[in-house]
Coordinates of C-alpha atoms in Angstrom, one line a residue:
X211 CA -101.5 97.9 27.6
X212 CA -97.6 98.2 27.5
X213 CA -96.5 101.8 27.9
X214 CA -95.1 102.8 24.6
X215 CA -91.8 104.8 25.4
X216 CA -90.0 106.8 22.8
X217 CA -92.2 110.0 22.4
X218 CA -93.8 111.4 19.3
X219 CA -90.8 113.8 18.7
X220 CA -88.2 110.7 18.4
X221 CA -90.6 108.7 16.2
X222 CA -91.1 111.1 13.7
X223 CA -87.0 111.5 13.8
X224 CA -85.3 108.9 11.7
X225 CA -83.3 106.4 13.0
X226 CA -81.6 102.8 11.8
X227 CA -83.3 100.2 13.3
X228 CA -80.7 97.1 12.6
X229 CA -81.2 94.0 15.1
X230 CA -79.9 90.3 14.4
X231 CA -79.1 87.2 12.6
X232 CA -79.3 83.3 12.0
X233 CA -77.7 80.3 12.3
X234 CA -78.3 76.6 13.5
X235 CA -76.3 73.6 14.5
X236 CA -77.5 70.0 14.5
X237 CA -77.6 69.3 18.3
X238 CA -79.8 71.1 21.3
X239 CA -78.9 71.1 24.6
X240 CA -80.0 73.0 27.9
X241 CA -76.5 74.2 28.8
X242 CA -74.3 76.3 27.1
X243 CA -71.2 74.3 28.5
X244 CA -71.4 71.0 25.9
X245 CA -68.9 72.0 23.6
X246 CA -67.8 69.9 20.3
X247 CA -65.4 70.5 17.4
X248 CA -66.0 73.0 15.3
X249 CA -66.3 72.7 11.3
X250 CA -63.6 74.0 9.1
X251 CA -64.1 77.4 8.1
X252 CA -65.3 77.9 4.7
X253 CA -63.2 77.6 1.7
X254 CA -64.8 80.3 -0.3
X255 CA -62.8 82.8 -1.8
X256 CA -62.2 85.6 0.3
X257 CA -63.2 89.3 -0.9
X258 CA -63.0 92.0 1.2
X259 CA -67.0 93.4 2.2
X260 CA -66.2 97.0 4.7
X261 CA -68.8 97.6 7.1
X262 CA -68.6 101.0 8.9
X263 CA -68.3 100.2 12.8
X264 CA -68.1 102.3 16.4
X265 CA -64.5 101.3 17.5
X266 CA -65.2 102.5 21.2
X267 CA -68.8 100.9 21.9
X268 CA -68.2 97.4 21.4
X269 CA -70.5 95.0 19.6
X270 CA -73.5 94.4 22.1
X271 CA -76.6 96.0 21.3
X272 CA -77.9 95.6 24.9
X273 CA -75.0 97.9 25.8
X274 CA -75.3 100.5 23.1
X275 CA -78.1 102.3 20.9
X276 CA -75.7 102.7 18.6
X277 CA -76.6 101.4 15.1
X278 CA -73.1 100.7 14.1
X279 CA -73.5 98.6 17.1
X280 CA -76.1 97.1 16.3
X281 CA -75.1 96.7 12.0
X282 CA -72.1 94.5 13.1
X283 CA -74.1 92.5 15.7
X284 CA -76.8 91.1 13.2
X285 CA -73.5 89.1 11.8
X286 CA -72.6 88.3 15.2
X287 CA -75.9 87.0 16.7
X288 CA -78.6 84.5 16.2
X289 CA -81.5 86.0 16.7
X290 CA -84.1 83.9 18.7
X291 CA -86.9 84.2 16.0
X292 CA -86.5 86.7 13.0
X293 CA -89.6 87.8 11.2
X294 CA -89.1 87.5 7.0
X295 CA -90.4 90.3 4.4
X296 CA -93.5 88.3 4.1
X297 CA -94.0 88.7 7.7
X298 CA -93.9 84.8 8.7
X299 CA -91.9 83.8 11.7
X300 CA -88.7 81.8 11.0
X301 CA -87.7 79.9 14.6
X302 CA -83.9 80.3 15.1
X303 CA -82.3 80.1 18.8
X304 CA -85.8 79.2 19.8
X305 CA -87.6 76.4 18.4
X306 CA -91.1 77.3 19.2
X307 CA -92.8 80.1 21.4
X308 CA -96.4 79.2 22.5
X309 CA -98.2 82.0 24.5
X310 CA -101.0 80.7 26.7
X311 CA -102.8 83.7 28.6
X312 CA -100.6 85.3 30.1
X313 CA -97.6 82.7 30.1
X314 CA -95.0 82.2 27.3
X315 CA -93.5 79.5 27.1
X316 CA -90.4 79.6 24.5
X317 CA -88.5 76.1 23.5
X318 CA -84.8 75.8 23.1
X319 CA -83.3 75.8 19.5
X320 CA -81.1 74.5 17.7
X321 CA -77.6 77.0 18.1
X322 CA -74.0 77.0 18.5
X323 CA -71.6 79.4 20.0
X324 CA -68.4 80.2 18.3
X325 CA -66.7 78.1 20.7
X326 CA -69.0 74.9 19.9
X327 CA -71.0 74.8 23.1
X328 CA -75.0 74.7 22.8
X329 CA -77.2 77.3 23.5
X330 CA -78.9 76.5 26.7
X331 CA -82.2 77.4 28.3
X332 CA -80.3 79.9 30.3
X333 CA -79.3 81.7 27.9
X334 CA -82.5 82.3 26.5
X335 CA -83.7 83.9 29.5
X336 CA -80.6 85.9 30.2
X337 CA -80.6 87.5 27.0
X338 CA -84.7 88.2 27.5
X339 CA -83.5 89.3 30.5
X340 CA -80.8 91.8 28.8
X341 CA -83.5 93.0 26.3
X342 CA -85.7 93.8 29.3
X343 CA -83.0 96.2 30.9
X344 CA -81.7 97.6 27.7
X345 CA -82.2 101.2 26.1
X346 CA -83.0 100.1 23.1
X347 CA -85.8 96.8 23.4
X348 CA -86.2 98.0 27.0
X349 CA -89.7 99.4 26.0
X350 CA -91.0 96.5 23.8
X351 CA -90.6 94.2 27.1
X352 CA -92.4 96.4 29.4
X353 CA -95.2 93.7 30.0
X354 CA -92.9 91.3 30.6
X355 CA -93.4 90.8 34.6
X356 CA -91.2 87.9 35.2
X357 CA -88.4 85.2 33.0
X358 CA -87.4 82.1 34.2
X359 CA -85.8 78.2 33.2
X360 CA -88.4 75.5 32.7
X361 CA -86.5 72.6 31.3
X362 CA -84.7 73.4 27.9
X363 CA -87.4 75.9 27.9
X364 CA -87.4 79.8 29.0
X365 CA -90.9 81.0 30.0
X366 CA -92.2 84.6 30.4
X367 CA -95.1 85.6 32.4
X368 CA -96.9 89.1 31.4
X369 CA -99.1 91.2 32.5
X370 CA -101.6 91.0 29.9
X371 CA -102.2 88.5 27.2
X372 CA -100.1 89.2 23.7
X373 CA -100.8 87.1 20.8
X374 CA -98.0 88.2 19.4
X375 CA -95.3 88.0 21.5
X376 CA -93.1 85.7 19.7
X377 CA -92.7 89.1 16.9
X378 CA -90.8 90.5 19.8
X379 CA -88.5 88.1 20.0
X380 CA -86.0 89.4 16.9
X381 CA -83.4 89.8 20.0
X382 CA -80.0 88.1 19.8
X383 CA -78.7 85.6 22.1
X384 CA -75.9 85.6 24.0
X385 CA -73.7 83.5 27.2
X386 CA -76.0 84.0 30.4
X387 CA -72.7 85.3 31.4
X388 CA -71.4 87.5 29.0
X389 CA -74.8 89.7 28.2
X390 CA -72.6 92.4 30.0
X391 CA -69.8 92.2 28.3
X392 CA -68.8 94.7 25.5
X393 CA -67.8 91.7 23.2
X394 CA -69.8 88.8 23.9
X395 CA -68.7 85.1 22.7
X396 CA -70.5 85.2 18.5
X397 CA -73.3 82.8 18.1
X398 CA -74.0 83.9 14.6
X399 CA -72.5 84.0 11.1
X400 CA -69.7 85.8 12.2
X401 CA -66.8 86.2 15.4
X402 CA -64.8 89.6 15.6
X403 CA -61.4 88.7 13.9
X404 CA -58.1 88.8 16.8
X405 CA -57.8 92.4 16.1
X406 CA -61.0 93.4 16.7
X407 CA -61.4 95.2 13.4
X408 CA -62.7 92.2 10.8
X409 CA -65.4 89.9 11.3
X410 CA -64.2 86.2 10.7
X411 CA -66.6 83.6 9.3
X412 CA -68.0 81.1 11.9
X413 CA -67.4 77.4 11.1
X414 CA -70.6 76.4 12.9
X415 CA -72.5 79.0 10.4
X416 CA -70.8 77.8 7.1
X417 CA -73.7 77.5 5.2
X418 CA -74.7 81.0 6.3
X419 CA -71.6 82.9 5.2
X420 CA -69.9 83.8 1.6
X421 CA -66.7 86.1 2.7
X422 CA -64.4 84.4 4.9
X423 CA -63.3 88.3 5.8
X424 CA -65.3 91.3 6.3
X425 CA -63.1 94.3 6.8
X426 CA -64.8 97.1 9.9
X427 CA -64.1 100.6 9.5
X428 CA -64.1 103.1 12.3
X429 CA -67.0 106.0 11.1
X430 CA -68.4 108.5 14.1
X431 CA -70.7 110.0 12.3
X432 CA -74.1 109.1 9.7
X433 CA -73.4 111.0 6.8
X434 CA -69.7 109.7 6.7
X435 CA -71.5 106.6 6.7
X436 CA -73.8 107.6 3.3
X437 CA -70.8 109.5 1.7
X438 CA -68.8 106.2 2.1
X439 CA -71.1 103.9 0.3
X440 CA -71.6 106.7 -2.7
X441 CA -67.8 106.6 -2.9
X442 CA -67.4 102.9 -2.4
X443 CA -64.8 103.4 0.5
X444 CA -68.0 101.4 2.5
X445 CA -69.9 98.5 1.3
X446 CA -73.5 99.5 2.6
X447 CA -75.7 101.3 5.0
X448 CA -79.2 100.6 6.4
X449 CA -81.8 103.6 6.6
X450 CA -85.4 103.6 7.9
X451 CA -84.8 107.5 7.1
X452 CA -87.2 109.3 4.2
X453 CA -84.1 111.3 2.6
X454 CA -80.9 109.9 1.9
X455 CA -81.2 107.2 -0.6
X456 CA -78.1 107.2 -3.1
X457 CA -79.1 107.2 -6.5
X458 CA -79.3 103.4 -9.1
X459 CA -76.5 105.0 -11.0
X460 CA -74.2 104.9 -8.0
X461 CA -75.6 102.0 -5.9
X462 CA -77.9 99.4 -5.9
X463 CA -80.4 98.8 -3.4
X464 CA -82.8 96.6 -1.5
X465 CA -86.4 97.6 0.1
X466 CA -87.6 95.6 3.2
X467 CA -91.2 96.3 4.9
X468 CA -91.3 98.1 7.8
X469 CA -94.1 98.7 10.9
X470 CA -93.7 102.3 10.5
X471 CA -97.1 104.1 9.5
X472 CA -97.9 107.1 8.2
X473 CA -101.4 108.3 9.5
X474 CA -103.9 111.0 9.4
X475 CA -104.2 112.2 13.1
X476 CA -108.2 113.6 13.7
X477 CA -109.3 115.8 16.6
X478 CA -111.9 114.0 18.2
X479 CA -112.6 117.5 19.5
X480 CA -113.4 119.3 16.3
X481 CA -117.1 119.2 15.8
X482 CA -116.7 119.5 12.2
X483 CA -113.9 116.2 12.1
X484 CA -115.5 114.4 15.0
X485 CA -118.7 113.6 13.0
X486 CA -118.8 109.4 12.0
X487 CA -120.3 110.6 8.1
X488 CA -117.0 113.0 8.1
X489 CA -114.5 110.7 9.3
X490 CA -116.1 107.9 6.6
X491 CA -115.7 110.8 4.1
X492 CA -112.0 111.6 4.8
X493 CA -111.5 107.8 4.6
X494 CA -112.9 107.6 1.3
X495 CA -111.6 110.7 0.0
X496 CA -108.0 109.8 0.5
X497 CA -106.0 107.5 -2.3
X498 CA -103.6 105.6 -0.2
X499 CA -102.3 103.9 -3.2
X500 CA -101.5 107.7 -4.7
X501 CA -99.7 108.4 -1.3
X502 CA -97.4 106.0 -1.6
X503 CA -96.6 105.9 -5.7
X504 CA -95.9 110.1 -5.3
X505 CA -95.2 111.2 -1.7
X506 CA -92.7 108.1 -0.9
X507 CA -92.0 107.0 -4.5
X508 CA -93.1 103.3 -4.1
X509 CA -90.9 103.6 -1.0
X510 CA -94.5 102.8 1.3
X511 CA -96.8 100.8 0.6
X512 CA -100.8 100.9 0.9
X513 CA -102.4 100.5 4.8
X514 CA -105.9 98.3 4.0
X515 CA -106.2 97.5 7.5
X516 CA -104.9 99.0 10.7
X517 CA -102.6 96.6 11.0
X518 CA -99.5 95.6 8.8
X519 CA -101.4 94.0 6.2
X520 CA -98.0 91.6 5.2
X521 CA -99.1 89.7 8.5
X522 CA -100.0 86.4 7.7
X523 CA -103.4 86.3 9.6
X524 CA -104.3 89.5 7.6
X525 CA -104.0 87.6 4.4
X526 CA -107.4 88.5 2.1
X527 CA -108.5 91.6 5.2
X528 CA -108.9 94.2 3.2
X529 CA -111.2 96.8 5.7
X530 CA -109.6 100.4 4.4
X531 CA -109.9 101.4 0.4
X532 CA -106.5 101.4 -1.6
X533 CA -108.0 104.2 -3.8
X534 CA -110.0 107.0 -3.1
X535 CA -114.1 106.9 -4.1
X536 CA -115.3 110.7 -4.5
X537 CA -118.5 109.7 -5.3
X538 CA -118.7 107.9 -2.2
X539 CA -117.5 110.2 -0.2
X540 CA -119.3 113.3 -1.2
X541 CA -122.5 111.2 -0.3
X542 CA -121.3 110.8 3.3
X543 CA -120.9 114.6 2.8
X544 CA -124.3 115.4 1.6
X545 CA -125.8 113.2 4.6
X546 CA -124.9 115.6 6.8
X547 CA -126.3 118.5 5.3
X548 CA -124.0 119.8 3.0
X549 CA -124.9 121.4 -0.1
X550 CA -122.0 121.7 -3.0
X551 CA -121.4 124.9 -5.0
X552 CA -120.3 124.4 -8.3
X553 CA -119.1 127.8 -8.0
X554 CA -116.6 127.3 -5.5
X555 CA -116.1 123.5 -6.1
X556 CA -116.9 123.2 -2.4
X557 CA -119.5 122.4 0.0
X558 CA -121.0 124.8 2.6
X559 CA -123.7 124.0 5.3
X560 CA -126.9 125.3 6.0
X561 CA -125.5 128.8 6.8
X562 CA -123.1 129.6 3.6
X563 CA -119.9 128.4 5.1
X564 CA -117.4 126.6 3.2
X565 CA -116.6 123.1 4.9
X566 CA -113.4 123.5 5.8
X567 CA -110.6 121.9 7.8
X568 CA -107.0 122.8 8.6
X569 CA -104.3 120.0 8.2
X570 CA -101.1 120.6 10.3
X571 CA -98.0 119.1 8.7
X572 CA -94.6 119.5 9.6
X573 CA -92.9 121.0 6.8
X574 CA -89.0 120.4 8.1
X575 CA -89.4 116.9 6.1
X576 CA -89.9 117.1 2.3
X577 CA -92.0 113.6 2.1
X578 CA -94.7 114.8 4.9
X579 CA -94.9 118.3 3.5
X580 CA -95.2 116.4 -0.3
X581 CA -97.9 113.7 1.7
X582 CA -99.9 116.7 3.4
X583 CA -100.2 118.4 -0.1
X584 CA -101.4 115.7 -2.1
X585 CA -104.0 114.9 0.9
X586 CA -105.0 118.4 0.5
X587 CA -105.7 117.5 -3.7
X588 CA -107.6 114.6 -3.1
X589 CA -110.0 116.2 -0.4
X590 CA -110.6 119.0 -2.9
X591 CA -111.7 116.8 -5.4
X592 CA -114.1 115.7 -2.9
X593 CA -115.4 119.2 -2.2
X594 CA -113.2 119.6 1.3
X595 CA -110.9 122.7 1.7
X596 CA -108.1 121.7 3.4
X597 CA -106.3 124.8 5.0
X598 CA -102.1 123.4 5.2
X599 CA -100.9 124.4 8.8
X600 CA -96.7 124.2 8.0
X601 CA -94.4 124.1 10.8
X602 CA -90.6 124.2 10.1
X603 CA -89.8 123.9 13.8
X604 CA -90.4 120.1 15.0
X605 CA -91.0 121.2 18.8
X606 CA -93.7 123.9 18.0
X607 CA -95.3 121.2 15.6
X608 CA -95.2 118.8 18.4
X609 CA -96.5 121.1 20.8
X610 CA -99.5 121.8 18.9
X611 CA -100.7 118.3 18.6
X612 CA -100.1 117.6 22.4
X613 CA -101.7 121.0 23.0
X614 CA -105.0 120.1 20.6
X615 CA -104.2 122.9 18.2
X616 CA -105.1 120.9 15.0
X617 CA -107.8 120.0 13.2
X618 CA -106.5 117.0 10.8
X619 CA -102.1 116.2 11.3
X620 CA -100.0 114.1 9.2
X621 CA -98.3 111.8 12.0
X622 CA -95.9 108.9 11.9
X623 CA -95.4 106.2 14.5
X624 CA -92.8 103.3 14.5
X625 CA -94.8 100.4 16.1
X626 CA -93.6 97.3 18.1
X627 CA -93.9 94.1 15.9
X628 CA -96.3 92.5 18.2
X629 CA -98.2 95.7 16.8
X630 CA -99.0 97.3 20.1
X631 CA -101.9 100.0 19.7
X632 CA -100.8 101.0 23.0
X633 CA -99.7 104.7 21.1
X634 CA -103.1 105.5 19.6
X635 CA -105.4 103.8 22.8
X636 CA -103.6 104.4 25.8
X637 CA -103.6 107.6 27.3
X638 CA -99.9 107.8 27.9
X639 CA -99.6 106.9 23.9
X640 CA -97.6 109.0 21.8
X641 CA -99.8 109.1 19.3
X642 CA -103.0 109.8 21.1
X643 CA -103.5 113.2 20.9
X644 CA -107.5 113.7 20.0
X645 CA -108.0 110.2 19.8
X646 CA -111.4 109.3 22.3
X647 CA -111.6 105.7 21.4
X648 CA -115.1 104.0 22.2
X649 CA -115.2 101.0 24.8
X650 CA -116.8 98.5 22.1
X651 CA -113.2 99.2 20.2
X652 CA -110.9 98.8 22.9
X653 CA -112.8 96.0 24.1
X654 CA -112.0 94.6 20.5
X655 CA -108.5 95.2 20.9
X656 CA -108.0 93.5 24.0
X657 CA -109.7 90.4 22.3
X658 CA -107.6 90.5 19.2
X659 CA -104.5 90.9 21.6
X660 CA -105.6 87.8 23.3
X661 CA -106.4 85.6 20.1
X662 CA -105.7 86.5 17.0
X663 CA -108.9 84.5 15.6
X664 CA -110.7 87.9 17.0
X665 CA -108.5 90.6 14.9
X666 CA -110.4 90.4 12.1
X667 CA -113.4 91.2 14.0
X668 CA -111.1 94.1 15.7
X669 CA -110.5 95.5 12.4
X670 CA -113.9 95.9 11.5
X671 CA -114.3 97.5 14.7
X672 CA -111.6 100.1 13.8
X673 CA -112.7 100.6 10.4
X674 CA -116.6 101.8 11.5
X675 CA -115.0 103.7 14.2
X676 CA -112.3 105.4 12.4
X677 CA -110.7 107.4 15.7
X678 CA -107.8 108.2 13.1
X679 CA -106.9 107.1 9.5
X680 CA -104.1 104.6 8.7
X681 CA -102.4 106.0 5.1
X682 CA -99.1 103.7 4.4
X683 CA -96.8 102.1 6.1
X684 CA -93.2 102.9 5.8
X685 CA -90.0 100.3 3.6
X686 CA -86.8 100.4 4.7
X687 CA -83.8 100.3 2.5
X688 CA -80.2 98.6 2.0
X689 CA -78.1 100.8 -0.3
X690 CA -75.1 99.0 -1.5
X691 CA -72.5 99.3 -3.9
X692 CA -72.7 97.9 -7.3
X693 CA -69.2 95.6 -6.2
X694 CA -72.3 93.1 -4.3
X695 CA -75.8 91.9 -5.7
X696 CA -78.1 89.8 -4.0
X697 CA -79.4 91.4 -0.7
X698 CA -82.6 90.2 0.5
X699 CA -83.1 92.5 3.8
X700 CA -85.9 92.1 6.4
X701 CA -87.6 94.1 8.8
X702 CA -85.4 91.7 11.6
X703 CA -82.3 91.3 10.0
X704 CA -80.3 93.5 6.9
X705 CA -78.1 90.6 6.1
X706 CA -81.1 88.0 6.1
X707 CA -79.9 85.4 3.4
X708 CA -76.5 86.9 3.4
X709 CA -75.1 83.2 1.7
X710 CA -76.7 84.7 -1.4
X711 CA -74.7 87.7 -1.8
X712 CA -72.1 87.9 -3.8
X713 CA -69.2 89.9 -5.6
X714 CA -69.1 90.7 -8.4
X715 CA -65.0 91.2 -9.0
X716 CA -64.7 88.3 -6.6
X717 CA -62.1 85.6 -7.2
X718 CA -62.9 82.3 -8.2

């Protein structure tokens, strides 16, 4: 399995995650040197859109982790493939990427660079290539073993089989020469203006763009960023963050679904946890759909499967409940013994003591602490007393999950697209702590990783298993000002659609 490389600390840290855009020409080539005449620029009215921007670091994302960065290069860049908000692939540098064991073999596009030439073969693999030794899509490419020219084609060879590996492939591309360069040559929507502080529409992109102009302001720091927007000095921001949404009556704003999840952590360890009828209980006792209408305010939405279930192959799997079945659950309770006192409202075994479990939350964010206390409602309702475990200080919560000091813990991981396990089932993970999963359900994995014909079989697997329970996953959010309507963002790309937006004090 690829090593999953950001630890558990940074994932439950918030972060933009802002990668790339679209575009097309008419004409495919394998070199990047066939040039042609550009289009006119387009003839729509120009309004000025302000995007907040870091002045010293350039506009290559391989270069920087910066999400300013990486904001202004989804305008920039053609991504090779984006992934929409229904999950389905949309083919853009690259026509088609066909994985065959462990070979993947990805065919040219159809893409122009801002100074008409083709996007080549070459290029393809030099910006794979870029990804690979970048900070930030370093780790995603870690089972990438070798990258090469075939043709008009760029083929990667792994070390392992992956499905999926076209969903990592939401990576712009760039010049096979210039994927070191602060400003690489555009071969999106956009080109940075003569001045370096506008982004200029692209003729090649005209059907892609509505503001001739979009004006870049130098901002150093986040909440400058958010203040901006509120005071409509900036035009937007992008957040995967739980906490700083600006309110309808300032801005509007746009929800895109995200591979972040929210999970119940279970220490395999706990003798009390560890047992299958308890695990089935905690499953059932839980309301997923409850998590995410109160803890993140419709902000998440329900995990029925391991897996994001917006993936197309997942369409119809439904293997986790929505909605929490007491009844149900206080059976798998009773079949291990457990006798409830009405007293109490709480079962206790054979011996008078109250079945009980601690939950350990960390309390420094409002939505887990919110999460961890409506968990603790739901399991009392099923005759479980939950025990809330609060840390305030992120390192000592940390430590106690890597040090086994938990029963139950509310944990979040950001997963790759390819949606890499790797964090729960290898023992490097960052989310592996108590986790002891069986052979029969890695096994299953490794099929599903292989051929996605076998996933739902590996999600049955999961859900008799249940080595830890999926809750929600995560939405990410465009908050704009009320000056712009139409944003349609996606996990790959903020600006996705971006021909659709408009102004509304725009001139005619």
């Amino acid at each position: 399995m690829k090593k999953y490389s950001k630890r558990l600390l940074a994932l439950l840290l918030c972060g933009c995650c802002l990668l790339t855009a679209c575009g097309q020409s008419d004409k495919t080539s394998n070199s990047s040197a066939e040039q042609t005449q550009a289009p006119a620029p387009s003839q729509t009215a120009a309004h000025e859109v302000v995007l907040a921007y870091a002045k010293q670091e350039g506009f290559n994302p391989y270069l920087s982790t910066n999400t300013l960065v990486l904001q202004c290069a989804q305008l920039l860049y053609t991504n090779l493939v984006t992934i929409k908000d229904d999950f389905s692939l949309e083919y853009l540098a690259a026509a088609d990427v066909q994985p065959s064991g462990e070979s993947v073999r990805i065919t040219l596009g159809n893409t122009t660079f801002a100074d008409g030439s083709r996007v080549g073969a070459a290029d393809l693999a030099a910006s794979i290539e870029a990804a690979r030794a970048s900070k930030l899509y370093g780790s995603r490419f870690a089972g990438v073993t070798s990258v090469r020219t075939e043709g008009d084609a760029a083929v990667v060879t792994l070390s392992e089989p992956d499905a999926l590996f076209a969903y990592l492939l939401d990576i712009p591309v760039m010049k096979a020469g210039q994927t070191g360069e602060k400003q690489p040559m555009s071969s999106g929507r956009y080109s940075v203006g003569v001045a370096g502080n506008t982004l200029e529409a692209n003729g090649w992109f005209a059907e892609k763009t509505t503001f001739d102009t979009i004006t870049l302001n130098p901002v150093t720091a986040y909440d400058a960023i958010v203040s901006g927007v509120n005071m409509g000095n900036l035009s937007l921001y992008v957040s995967e963050q739980d906490a700083d949404l600006a309110g309808n009556n300032i801005c509007h704003t746009a929800y895109y679904n995200l591979n972040h999840l929210i999970f119940l952590g279970i220490n395999a360890a706990n003798p009390v946890a560890n047992q299958p009828a308890m695990r089935s209980a905690l499953n059932l006792g839980v309301s997923r759909r409850q998590i995410a209408d109160k803890a993140y305010y419709s902000r998440a939405y329900v995990a029925t499967t391991l897996a994001n279930s917006r993936y197309p192959f997942l369409d119809g799997t439904h293997t986790l409940p929505a909605d929490a079945d007491v009844a149900a659950a206080k059976a798998q309770i009773e079949s291990l013994g457990y006798t409830y006192d009405t007293a109490t409202g709480y079962y206790q075994d054979a011996s008078g003591k109250r079945l009980s479990l601690e939950l350990l939350c960390y309390s420094g964010n409002n939505f887990k602490r919110y999460l961890a206390t409506l968990v603790k409602e739901q399991l009392k309702d099923c005759g479980i007393e939950i025990n809330l475990v609060e840390e305030n200080d992120f390192a000592a919560y940390h430590e106690k999950i890597a040090s086994g000091q938990f029963s139950l813990y509310i944990g979040e991981v950001k997963l790759y697209n390819n949606i890499n396990m790797s964090p729960f089932f290898s023992a490097s993970g960052d989310a592996h702590y108590g986790i002891v999963p069986s052979e029969a359900l890695l096994g299953a994995y490794r099929a599903a990783k292989a051929d996605l014909t076998a996933y739902g079989a590996f999600e049955q697997a999961f859900a008799a298993e249940l080595p830890f329970l999926p809750l929600v996953y995560k939405n990410g959010v465009v908050t704009y000002t009320k000056q712009l309507k139409g944003f349609t963002p996606t996990i790959s790309d903020a600006f996705y659609g971006f021909e659709q937006v408009s102004s509304v004090s725009a001139k005619k």
